[in-house]
Amino acid sequence: MPDSNCTECMELAPELALNALTGRERAQVLAHLDECSRCREAVCALTSTADELLTLVPEAEPPPGFEKRVVAAVMPDEPASAPCRSRWPMATAASLLSLSLVGAGWLAGSAGPANGSSYQQAGPGTRSVLYAPLTNHSQEVGQAYLEPDQPSWVYLSLSANVRTDANLRCTLTDPDGASIELVHWGSSD
Amino acid sequence: MGLTDDALLAGLGTGESQLAQAFVGRFQRAVFGIAYRVVGDSGRAEDVAQQAFEHAWRHAETYDPRRGSVRGWLVRITHNLAVDAVRMRRSAPVDPHDLQEYLPAILRTPEHDTLAEEKSTQLRAVLAAIPREQARAVIMASIHAMTAHEIAEIEKIPLGTAKYRIRAGLIKLHSALPAPRDDYA
């Protein structure tokens, strides 16, 4: 399909987005999309809508034991029915996570807990994961999660309206004061 | 406070069974629901649903939050696997009588509609507002991965009519959903 034939491509775009084209038609449209960014964007937008339709499918209860079978399949070395463990009690935390949001404008200032005692456990069934809100002027702008087990990980979630040009620094601090900067986004101070 | 969907997914790679249980527990009904709807058989749906979780487990790093929710990502994975499973064994794709009963089920807001995403609610409303035959064609194409030829055959309509219904239905849905979206010229 030549570049000039965007009209024909757009005729088939809904069917492409819904994966309802035959192989030959599909190949024809894809060849055009390789060369036409405008049509590509239009197809992407329609595909996004088509994907949303899948979320309308009613939920259904899986057979009994499904959850355990899945967990056993992905973690064959660990029984799915293992009791919840709290391997990092709050009072004896080996290390604390210190988070600060530094930047100009409305995001300026400290955010998050000043010390480890502000952390909460993330909920039933996830007791070894620690949670802390990231706040700015008392308003929650995100969350931080810390899994202190091996391998350990830190997960930060910021709300979409946080400015992308703001500075964000994440530092892991040991009780003895030693700290490691894990993440630093934005321009230097 | 429970973990967010994103955090739960991010934690899967740690090998922590509690996170895996929480993840599966949160999404198993949605995953099994779409698997069952596409393959139409509980046993095969369970296989597909399990494969979907295993895929998510192995490829958690490919999830991009800018492209949608964890639930949407997982549902797409499940749908792709279910469609593949059906295409491998398909003889008769979908019973038309099932579709008659199915569309109202899709248009019905879930019982716990406070959890329904705003976009899904809007989509459901638009789907209910467009001509029923267009809604059916879009659902047959999107959820059951049927081509226009297959839809024409099942609906006993000319191919051109099936294509028109698919096209008109999806464009109406797309146009009615709010920005940010790219223009469809």
mmCIF file of C-alpha atoms in Angstrom:
data_model
loop_
_atom_site.group_PDB
_atom_site.id
_atom_site.type_symbol
_atom_site.label_atom_id
_atom_site.label_comp_id
_atom_site.label_asym_id
_atom_site.label_seq_id
_atom_site.Cartn_x
_atom_site.Cartn_y
_atom_site.Cartn_z
ATOM 1 C CA MET A 1 0.000 0.000 0.000
ATOM 2 C CA PRO A 2 1.589 3.310 -1.042
ATOM 3 C CA ASP A 3 2.029 6.194 1.380
ATOM 4 C CA SER A 4 -0.735 8.144 -0.277
ATOM 5 C CA ASN A 5 -3.256 5.492 0.535
ATOM 6 C CA CYS A 6 -3.945 6.512 4.098
ATOM 7 C CA THR A 7 -7.655 6.510 3.376
ATOM 8 C CA GLU A 8 -7.648 2.822 2.614
ATOM 9 C CA CYS A 9 -5.554 2.155 5.683
ATOM 10 C CA MET A 10 -7.975 4.082 7.866
ATOM 11 C CA GLU A 11 -10.823 2.049 6.427
ATOM 12 C CA LEU A 12 -9.177 -1.075 7.764
ATOM 13 C CA ALA A 13 -7.764 0.431 10.964
ATOM 14 C CA PRO A 14 -10.708 -0.553 13.214
ATOM 15 C CA GLU A 15 -10.490 -4.145 12.058
ATOM 16 C CA LEU A 16 -6.749 -4.136 12.583
ATOM 17 C CA ALA A 17 -7.192 -2.724 16.075
ATOM 18 C CA LEU A 18 -9.693 -5.482 16.821
ATOM 19 C CA ASN A 19 -7.466 -8.104 15.232
ATOM 20 C CA ALA A 20 -10.297 -8.932 12.849
ATOM 21 C CA LEU A 21 -8.425 -8.766 9.558
ATOM 22 C CA THR A 22 -7.436 -11.752 7.486
ATOM 23 C CA GLY A 23 -3.725 -12.427 7.224
ATOM 24 C CA ARG A 24 -3.449 -10.871 3.774
ATOM 25 C CA GLU A 25 -5.294 -7.682 4.733
ATOM 26 C CA ARG A 26 -3.285 -7.435 7.877
ATOM 27 C CA ALA A 27 0.012 -7.708 6.021
ATOM 28 C CA GLN A 28 -1.129 -5.020 3.608
ATOM 29 C CA VAL A 29 -2.005 -2.565 6.367
ATOM 30 C CA LEU A 30 1.105 -3.284 8.408
ATOM 31 C CA ALA A 31 3.258 -2.545 5.380
ATOM 32 C CA HIS A 32 1.656 0.865 5.163
ATOM 33 C CA LEU A 33 2.002 1.503 8.883
ATOM 34 C CA ASP A 34 5.723 0.896 8.607
ATOM 35 C CA GLU A 35 5.918 4.025 6.507
ATOM 36 C CA CYS A 36 3.176 6.228 7.931
ATOM 37 C CA SER A 37 3.450 7.508 11.477
ATOM 38 C CA ARG A 38 0.087 9.273 11.322
ATOM 39 C CA CYS A 39 -1.809 6.103 10.531
ATOM 40 C CA ARG A 40 0.280 4.275 13.105
ATOM 41 C CA GLU A 41 -0.813 6.681 15.813
ATOM 42 C CA ALA A 42 -4.442 6.369 14.783
ATOM 43 C CA VAL A 43 -4.258 2.578 14.919
ATOM 44 C CA CYS A 44 -2.578 2.737 18.337
ATOM 45 C CA ALA A 45 -5.386 4.923 19.634
ATOM 46 C CA LEU A 46 -8.050 2.566 18.309
ATOM 47 C CA THR A 47 -6.180 -0.427 19.690
ATOM 48 C CA SER A 48 -6.224 1.195 23.098
ATOM 49 C CA THR A 49 -10.012 1.451 22.920
ATOM 50 C CA ALA A 50 -10.260 -2.130 21.669
ATOM 51 C CA ASP A 51 -8.148 -3.293 24.618
ATOM 52 C CA GLU A 52 -10.460 -1.510 27.013
ATOM 53 C CA LEU A 53 -13.302 -3.695 25.797
ATOM 54 C CA LEU A 54 -11.573 -6.714 27.290
ATOM 55 C CA THR A 55 -11.876 -5.212 30.750
ATOM 56 C CA LEU A 56 -15.676 -5.325 30.441
ATOM 57 C CA VAL A 57 -15.777 -9.104 30.421
ATOM 58 C CA PRO A 58 -17.513 -10.230 33.622
ATOM 59 C CA GLU A 59 -15.294 -11.803 36.248
ATOM 60 C CA ALA A 60 -15.778 -15.440 37.135
ATOM 61 C CA GLU A 61 -14.845 -17.554 40.123
ATOM 62 C CA PRO A 62 -12.066 -20.017 39.275
ATOM 63 C CA PRO A 63 -12.241 -23.615 40.521
ATOM 64 C CA PRO A 64 -11.328 -24.217 44.175
ATOM 65 C CA GLY A 65 -7.597 -24.389 44.795
ATOM 66 C CA PHE A 66 -6.702 -22.385 41.698
ATOM 67 C CA GLU A 67 -4.742 -19.780 43.640
ATOM 68 C CA LYS A 68 -2.614 -22.400 45.389
ATOM 69 C CA ARG A 69 -1.942 -24.253 42.165
ATOM 70 C CA VAL A 70 -0.762 -21.086 40.443
ATOM 71 C CA VAL A 71 1.501 -20.097 43.305
ATOM 72 C CA ALA A 72 2.919 -23.613 43.427
ATOM 73 C CA ALA A 73 3.591 -23.445 39.685
ATOM 74 C CA VAL A 74 5.481 -20.189 39.818
ATOM 75 C CA MET A 75 7.231 -20.950 43.113
ATOM 76 C CA PRO A 76 7.792 -24.698 43.180
ATOM 77 C CA ASP A 77 10.312 -24.433 46.023
ATOM 78 C CA GLU A 78 7.983 -22.695 48.429
ATOM 79 C CA PRO A 79 4.654 -24.159 49.540
ATOM 80 C CA ALA A 80 1.755 -21.842 48.823
ATOM 81 C CA SER A 81 0.276 -22.458 52.226
ATOM 82 C CA ALA A 82 3.375 -21.233 54.071
ATOM 83 C CA PRO A 83 2.342 -19.138 57.037
ATOM 84 C CA CYS A 84 2.869 -15.413 56.926
ATOM 85 C CA ARG A 85 6.164 -14.421 58.401
ATOM 86 C CA SER A 86 7.422 -11.160 59.707
ATOM 87 C CA ARG A 87 11.103 -11.525 59.190
ATOM 88 C CA TRP A 88 11.844 -7.886 59.778
ATOM 89 C CA PRO A 89 10.067 -6.735 62.891
ATOM 90 C CA MET A 90 9.661 -3.028 63.022
ATOM 91 C CA ALA A 91 11.434 -2.643 66.340
ATOM 92 C CA THR A 92 14.544 -4.385 65.141
ATOM 93 C CA ALA A 93 14.742 -3.053 61.646
ATOM 94 C CA ALA A 94 18.179 -3.572 60.230
ATOM 95 C CA SER A 95 17.978 -0.543 58.030
ATOM 96 C CA LEU A 96 15.669 2.340 57.464
ATOM 97 C CA LEU A 97 14.564 3.946 54.297
ATOM 98 C CA SER A 98 14.847 7.665 54.140
ATOM 99 C CA LEU A 99 13.065 9.406 51.347
ATOM 100 C CA SER A 100 13.003 13.008 50.422
ATOM 101 C CA LEU A 101 11.517 14.930 47.566
ATOM 102 C CA VAL A 102 13.617 17.946 46.808
ATOM 103 C CA GLY A 103 12.849 20.479 44.187
ATOM 104 C CA ALA A 104 11.424 23.790 43.276
ATOM 105 C CA GLY A 105 7.789 24.751 43.251
ATOM 106 C CA TRP A 106 5.032 22.892 44.983
ATOM 107 C CA LEU A 107 7.054 19.745 45.388
ATOM 108 C CA ALA A 108 9.697 21.477 47.508
ATOM 109 C CA GLY A 109 10.416 20.215 50.962
ATOM 110 C CA SER A 110 10.690 16.898 52.683
ATOM 111 C CA ALA A 111 8.280 14.137 52.054
ATOM 112 C CA GLY A 112 7.800 10.801 53.666
ATOM 113 C CA PRO A 113 8.648 9.642 57.137
ATOM 114 C CA ALA A 114 11.462 11.145 59.136
ATOM 115 C CA ASN A 115 12.349 7.795 60.614
ATOM 116 C CA GLY A 116 11.529 4.133 60.384
ATOM 117 C CA SER A 117 8.859 4.204 63.036
ATOM 118 C CA SER A 118 6.561 5.861 60.554
ATOM 119 C CA TYR A 119 6.498 2.796 58.397
ATOM 120 C CA GLN A 120 3.461 0.623 58.342
ATOM 121 C CA GLN A 121 3.246 -2.946 57.342
ATOM 122 C CA ALA A 122 1.518 -3.213 54.030
ATOM 123 C CA GLY A 123 -1.365 -5.420 55.025
ATOM 124 C CA PRO A 124 -2.412 -8.971 55.765
ATOM 125 C CA GLY A 125 -0.494 -11.511 53.766
ATOM 126 C CA THR A 126 2.301 -9.085 52.953
ATOM 127 C CA ARG A 127 3.731 -8.556 56.386
ATOM 128 C CA SER A 128 7.341 -8.476 55.369
ATOM 129 C CA VAL A 129 6.770 -5.542 53.036
ATOM 130 C CA LEU A 130 6.945 -2.129 54.634
ATOM 131 C CA TYR A 131 4.958 0.792 53.423
ATOM 132 C CA ALA A 132 5.301 4.531 53.869
ATOM 133 C CA PRO A 133 3.353 7.347 52.286
ATOM 134 C CA LEU A 134 5.228 10.061 50.424
ATOM 135 C CA THR A 135 3.673 13.330 51.397
ATOM 136 C CA ASN A 136 4.109 16.920 50.425
ATOM 137 C CA HIS A 137 2.485 19.568 52.609
ATOM 138 C CA SER A 138 0.470 16.792 54.254
ATOM 139 C CA GLN A 139 -0.899 15.616 50.946
ATOM 140 C CA GLU A 140 -0.046 12.120 49.817
ATOM 141 C CA VAL A 141 1.772 12.236 46.495
ATOM 142 C CA GLY A 142 2.897 8.637 46.367
ATOM 143 C CA GLN A 143 3.935 5.550 48.250
ATOM 144 C CA ALA A 144 7.159 3.754 49.021
ATOM 145 C CA TYR A 145 7.416 0.033 49.628
ATOM 146 C CA LEU A 146 10.412 -1.732 51.052
ATOM 147 C CA GLU A 147 10.986 -5.471 50.960
ATOM 148 C CA PRO A 148 13.931 -6.049 53.276
ATOM 149 C CA ASP A 149 14.315 -9.722 52.484
ATOM 150 C CA GLN A 150 16.886 -11.136 50.065
ATOM 151 C CA PRO A 151 16.828 -9.955 47.396
ATOM 152 C CA SER A 152 15.608 -6.686 48.801
ATOM 153 C CA TRP A 153 13.804 -4.107 46.752
ATOM 154 C CA VAL A 154 12.336 -0.663 47.001
ATOM 155 C CA TYR A 155 9.320 0.353 45.005
ATOM 156 C CA LEU A 156 8.259 3.974 44.633
ATOM 157 C CA SER A 157 4.937 5.027 43.249
ATOM 158 C CA LEU A 158 4.261 8.683 42.508
ATOM 159 C CA SER A 159 0.935 10.146 41.519
ATOM 160 C CA ALA A 160 0.634 11.246 37.913
ATOM 161 C CA ASN A 161 0.424 14.934 38.783
ATOM 162 C CA VAL A 162 3.889 15.083 40.311
ATOM 163 C CA ARG A 163 5.975 17.318 38.144
ATOM 164 C CA THR A 164 8.325 15.387 35.943
ATOM 165 C CA ASP A 165 11.004 18.071 36.260
ATOM 166 C CA ALA A 166 11.088 17.837 40.045
ATOM 167 C CA ASN A 167 13.955 16.273 41.935
ATOM 168 C CA LEU A 168 13.413 12.994 43.682
ATOM 169 C CA ARG A 169 16.067 11.387 45.798
ATOM 170 C CA CYS A 170 15.779 8.014 47.517
ATOM 171 C CA THR A 171 18.368 7.131 50.128
ATOM 172 C CA LEU A 172 18.699 3.929 52.133
ATOM 173 C CA THR A 173 20.121 4.649 55.591
ATOM 174 C CA ASP A 174 21.518 2.063 58.002
ATOM 175 C CA PRO A 175 21.033 2.512 61.744
ATOM 176 C CA ASP A 176 24.715 3.427 62.018
ATOM 177 C CA GLY A 177 24.148 6.349 59.734
ATOM 178 C CA ALA A 178 25.726 4.968 56.595
ATOM 179 C CA SER A 179 23.596 5.732 53.599
ATOM 180 C CA ILE A 180 23.416 4.764 49.979
ATOM 181 C CA GLU A 181 21.643 6.782 47.353
ATOM 182 C CA LEU A 182 19.401 4.400 45.451
ATOM 183 C CA VAL A 183 17.657 6.764 43.106
ATOM 184 C CA HIS A 184 18.089 10.320 42.051
ATOM 185 C CA TRP A 185 15.821 11.719 39.385
ATOM 186 C CA GLY A 186 15.892 15.239 38.112
ATOM 187 C CA SER A 187 18.590 17.865 37.857
ATOM 188 C CA SER A 188 21.349 18.170 40.395
ATOM 189 C CA ASP A 189 20.766 20.419 43.399
ATOM 190 C CA MET B 1 -3.271 -0.318 53.570
ATOM 191 C CA GLY B 2 -2.792 -2.995 50.894
ATOM 192 C CA LEU B 3 -0.207 -2.817 48.193
ATOM 193 C CA THR B 4 -1.147 -1.076 45.002
ATOM 194 C CA ASP B 5 -1.465 -3.227 41.908
ATOM 195 C CA ASP B 6 1.793 -1.791 40.565
ATOM 196 C CA ALA B 7 3.657 -2.526 43.782
ATOM 197 C CA LEU B 8 2.324 -6.044 43.919
ATOM 198 C CA LEU B 9 3.494 -6.691 40.385
ATOM 199 C CA ALA B 10 6.883 -5.178 41.104
ATOM 200 C CA GLY B 11 7.230 -7.450 44.096
ATOM 201 C CA LEU B 12 6.615 -10.626 42.105
ATOM 202 C CA GLY B 13 10.229 -10.813 41.047
ATOM 203 C CA THR B 14 11.381 -11.108 44.642
ATOM 204 C CA GLY B 15 10.265 -14.705 44.907
ATOM 205 C CA GLU B 16 8.108 -13.878 47.901
ATOM 206 C CA SER B 17 5.226 -16.363 48.041
ATOM 207 C CA GLN B 18 3.020 -13.984 50.021
ATOM 208 C CA LEU B 19 3.210 -11.466 47.212
ATOM 209 C CA ALA B 20 2.438 -14.146 44.668
ATOM 210 C CA GLN B 21 -0.602 -15.234 46.655
ATOM 211 C CA ALA B 22 -1.786 -11.664 47.018
ATOM 212 C CA PHE B 23 -1.298 -11.031 43.301
ATOM 213 C CA VAL B 24 -3.149 -14.139 42.200
ATOM 214 C CA GLY B 25 -5.878 -13.568 44.778
ATOM 215 C CA ARG B 26 -6.482 -10.057 43.554
ATOM 216 C CA PHE B 27 -6.703 -10.836 39.847
ATOM 217 C CA GLN B 28 -7.777 -14.454 39.570
ATOM 218 C CA ARG B 29 -11.465 -13.708 38.991
ATOM 219 C CA ALA B 30 -10.728 -11.232 36.206
ATOM 220 C CA VAL B 31 -8.207 -13.561 34.576
ATOM 221 C CA PHE B 32 -10.368 -16.649 34.849
ATOM 222 C CA GLY B 33 -13.394 -14.651 33.685
ATOM 223 C CA ILE B 34 -11.886 -13.694 30.357
ATOM 224 C CA ALA B 35 -10.243 -17.077 29.856
ATOM 225 C CA TYR B 36 -13.555 -18.824 30.418
ATOM 226 C CA ARG B 37 -15.422 -16.415 28.182
ATOM 227 C CA VAL B 38 -13.064 -17.012 25.271
ATOM 228 C CA VAL B 39 -12.401 -20.751 25.537
ATOM 229 C CA GLY B 40 -15.852 -21.657 26.874
ATOM 230 C CA ASP B 41 -14.694 -24.543 29.021
ATOM 231 C CA SER B 42 -13.765 -24.467 32.692
ATOM 232 C CA GLY B 43 -10.854 -26.903 32.489
ATOM 233 C CA ARG B 44 -9.204 -25.222 29.537
ATOM 234 C CA ALA B 45 -9.930 -21.812 31.015
ATOM 235 C CA GLU B 46 -8.074 -22.815 34.157
ATOM 236 C CA ASP B 47 -5.068 -23.879 32.067
ATOM 237 C CA VAL B 48 -5.114 -20.589 30.199
ATOM 238 C CA ALA B 49 -5.515 -18.566 33.392
ATOM 239 C CA GLN B 50 -2.581 -20.340 34.994
ATOM 240 C CA GLN B 51 -0.445 -19.749 31.905
ATOM 241 C CA ALA B 52 -1.365 -16.072 32.075
ATOM 242 C CA PHE B 53 -0.153 -15.765 35.652
ATOM 243 C CA GLU B 54 3.033 -17.639 34.810
ATOM 244 C CA HIS B 55 3.605 -15.303 31.868
ATOM 245 C CA ALA B 56 3.031 -12.261 34.072
ATOM 246 C CA TRP B 57 5.411 -13.722 36.608
ATOM 247 C CA ARG B 58 8.180 -14.213 34.039
ATOM 248 C CA HIS B 59 7.622 -10.934 32.229
ATOM 249 C CA ALA B 60 6.628 -8.547 34.992
ATOM 250 C CA GLU B 61 9.358 -6.171 33.885
ATOM 251 C CA THR B 62 7.619 -5.627 30.549
ATOM 252 C CA TYR B 63 4.627 -3.982 32.201
ATOM 253 C CA ASP B 64 4.528 -0.283 31.369
ATOM 254 C CA PRO B 65 2.188 1.723 33.638
ATOM 255 C CA ARG B 66 1.953 4.466 31.006
ATOM 256 C CA ARG B 67 0.072 2.062 28.763
ATOM 257 C CA GLY B 68 -2.601 1.097 31.233
ATOM 258 C CA SER B 69 -3.425 -0.656 34.463
ATOM 259 C CA VAL B 70 -1.966 -3.908 35.734
ATOM 260 C CA ARG B 71 -5.424 -5.423 35.426
ATOM 261 C CA GLY B 72 -5.642 -4.359 31.775
ATOM 262 C CA TRP B 73 -2.168 -5.743 31.067
ATOM 263 C CA LEU B 74 -3.008 -9.051 32.682
ATOM 264 C CA VAL B 75 -6.336 -9.258 30.883
ATOM 265 C CA ARG B 76 -4.611 -8.686 27.533
ATOM 266 C CA ILE B 77 -2.079 -11.427 28.273
ATOM 267 C CA THR B 78 -4.900 -13.794 29.193
ATOM 268 C CA HIS B 79 -6.909 -12.872 26.129
ATOM 269 C CA ASN B 80 -3.977 -13.505 23.789
ATOM 270 C CA LEU B 81 -3.328 -16.899 25.346
ATOM 271 C CA ALA B 82 -7.017 -17.794 25.262
ATOM 272 C CA VAL B 83 -7.370 -16.810 21.621
ATOM 273 C CA ASP B 84 -4.299 -18.861 20.742
ATOM 274 C CA ALA B 85 -5.750 -21.831 22.597
ATOM 275 C CA VAL B 86 -9.063 -21.519 20.782
ATOM 276 C CA ARG B 87 -7.478 -21.086 17.370
ATOM 277 C CA MET B 88 -5.444 -24.228 17.869
ATOM 278 C CA ARG B 89 -8.573 -26.290 18.462
ATOM 279 C CA ARG B 90 -11.354 -24.234 17.010
ATOM 280 C CA SER B 91 -14.012 -25.852 14.892
ATOM 281 C CA ALA B 92 -17.054 -23.754 15.737
ATOM 282 C CA PRO B 93 -15.907 -20.472 17.222
ATOM 283 C CA VAL B 94 -18.865 -19.187 19.212
ATOM 284 C CA ASP B 95 -22.424 -20.280 19.648
ATOM 285 C CA PRO B 96 -24.617 -17.386 18.428
ATOM 286 C CA HIS B 97 -27.094 -18.098 21.226
ATOM 287 C CA ASP B 98 -24.325 -17.533 23.774
ATOM 288 C CA LEU B 99 -23.690 -14.143 22.235
ATOM 289 C CA GLN B 100 -27.333 -13.191 22.627
ATOM 290 C CA GLU B 101 -27.055 -13.726 26.360
ATOM 291 C CA TYR B 102 -23.537 -12.441 26.628
ATOM 292 C CA LEU B 103 -23.943 -8.855 25.462
ATOM 293 C CA PRO B 104 -26.344 -7.902 28.274
ATOM 294 C CA ALA B 105 -23.856 -9.406 30.752
ATOM 295 C CA ILE B 106 -21.127 -7.153 29.416
ATOM 296 C CA LEU B 107 -23.353 -4.094 29.516
ATOM 297 C CA ARG B 108 -24.344 -4.753 33.104
ATOM 298 C CA THR B 109 -22.266 -2.881 35.646
ATOM 299 C CA PRO B 110 -20.636 -5.253 38.126
ATOM 300 C CA GLU B 111 -22.213 -5.567 41.566
ATOM 301 C CA HIS B 112 -19.285 -3.857 43.214
ATOM 302 C CA ASP B 113 -19.505 -0.968 40.777
ATOM 303 C CA THR B 114 -17.627 1.336 43.116
ATOM 304 C CA LEU B 115 -14.557 -0.553 41.951
ATOM 305 C CA ALA B 116 -15.418 -0.198 38.292
ATOM 306 C CA GLU B 117 -13.011 2.100 36.563
ATOM 307 C CA GLU B 118 -14.479 5.280 35.192
ATOM 308 C CA LYS B 119 -13.372 4.444 31.690
ATOM 309 C CA SER B 120 -15.055 1.047 31.843
ATOM 310 C CA THR B 121 -18.255 2.649 33.018
ATOM 311 C CA GLN B 122 -18.168 5.117 30.146
ATOM 312 C CA LEU B 123 -17.328 2.401 27.667
ATOM 313 C CA ARG B 124 -20.213 0.297 28.913
ATOM 314 C CA ALA B 125 -22.571 3.240 28.513
ATOM 315 C CA VAL B 126 -21.448 3.940 24.952
ATOM 316 C CA LEU B 127 -21.624 0.279 24.058
ATOM 317 C CA ALA B 128 -25.219 0.224 25.262
ATOM 318 C CA ALA B 129 -26.026 3.331 23.238
ATOM 319 C CA ILE B 130 -24.734 2.275 19.833
ATOM 320 C CA PRO B 131 -26.829 0.049 17.551
ATOM 321 C CA ARG B 132 -27.013 -3.421 19.052
ATOM 322 C CA GLU B 133 -25.734 -5.133 15.904
ATOM 323 C CA GLN B 134 -22.642 -2.906 15.925
ATOM 324 C CA ALA B 135 -22.005 -3.638 19.589
ATOM 325 C CA ARG B 136 -22.293 -7.351 18.882
ATOM 326 C CA ALA B 137 -19.872 -7.135 15.967
ATOM 327 C CA VAL B 138 -17.318 -5.237 18.039
ATOM 328 C CA ILE B 139 -17.611 -7.701 20.915
ATOM 329 C CA MET B 140 -17.310 -10.686 18.591
ATOM 330 C CA ALA B 141 -14.207 -9.204 17.022
ATOM 331 C CA SER B 142 -12.527 -7.966 20.180
ATOM 332 C CA ILE B 143 -13.281 -10.597 22.769
ATOM 333 C CA HIS B 144 -13.731 -13.632 20.551
ATOM 334 C CA ALA B 145 -11.066 -12.533 18.037
ATOM 335 C CA MET B 146 -13.371 -13.246 15.141
ATOM 336 C CA THR B 147 -12.590 -11.913 11.699
ATOM 337 C CA ALA B 148 -15.136 -10.002 9.655
ATOM 338 C CA HIS B 149 -15.566 -13.140 7.529
ATOM 339 C CA GLU B 150 -16.445 -15.206 10.598
ATOM 340 C CA ILE B 151 -18.824 -12.557 11.903
ATOM 341 C CA ALA B 152 -20.533 -12.363 8.524
ATOM 342 C CA GLU B 153 -20.980 -16.122 8.552
ATOM 343 C CA ILE B 154 -22.394 -16.304 12.071
ATOM 344 C CA GLU B 155 -24.654 -13.294 11.671
ATOM 345 C CA LYS B 156 -25.671 -14.411 8.169
ATOM 346 C CA ILE B 157 -24.904 -11.018 6.693
ATOM 347 C CA PRO B 158 -22.763 -9.893 3.736
ATOM 348 C CA LEU B 159 -19.071 -9.409 4.432
ATOM 349 C CA GLY B 160 -19.327 -5.698 3.689
ATOM 350 C CA THR B 161 -22.028 -5.311 6.309
ATOM 351 C CA ALA B 162 -19.930 -7.102 8.914
ATOM 352 C CA LYS B 163 -16.988 -4.839 8.153
ATOM 353 C CA TYR B 164 -19.184 -1.756 8.388
ATOM 354 C CA ARG B 165 -20.569 -2.819 11.765
ATOM 355 C CA ILE B 166 -17.105 -3.448 13.172
ATOM 356 C CA ARG B 167 -15.748 -0.163 11.852
ATOM 357 C CA ALA B 168 -18.691 2.002 12.823
ATOM 358 C CA GLY B 169 -18.994 0.416 16.246
ATOM 359 C CA LEU B 170 -15.366 0.815 17.242
ATOM 360 C CA ILE B 171 -15.102 4.368 15.925
ATOM 361 C CA LYS B 172 -18.187 5.375 17.892
ATOM 362 C CA LEU B 173 -16.750 3.846 21.026
ATOM 363 C CA HIS B 174 -13.405 5.488 20.491
ATOM 364 C CA SER B 175 -14.877 8.888 19.745
ATOM 365 C CA ALA B 176 -17.075 8.835 22.806
ATOM 366 C CA LEU B 177 -14.276 8.121 25.241
ATOM 367 C CA PRO B 178 -12.591 11.157 26.728
ATOM 368 C CA ALA B 179 -9.151 12.505 25.876
ATOM 369 C CA PRO B 180 -6.245 12.071 26.103
ATOM 370 C CA ARG B 181 -6.479 10.223 22.836
ATOM 371 C CA ASP B 182 -5.040 10.730 19.426
ATOM 372 C CA ASP B 183 -7.331 11.988 16.749
ATOM 373 C CA TYR B 184 -8.825 9.445 14.477
ATOM 374 C CA ALA B 185 -9.181 11.091 11.106
#
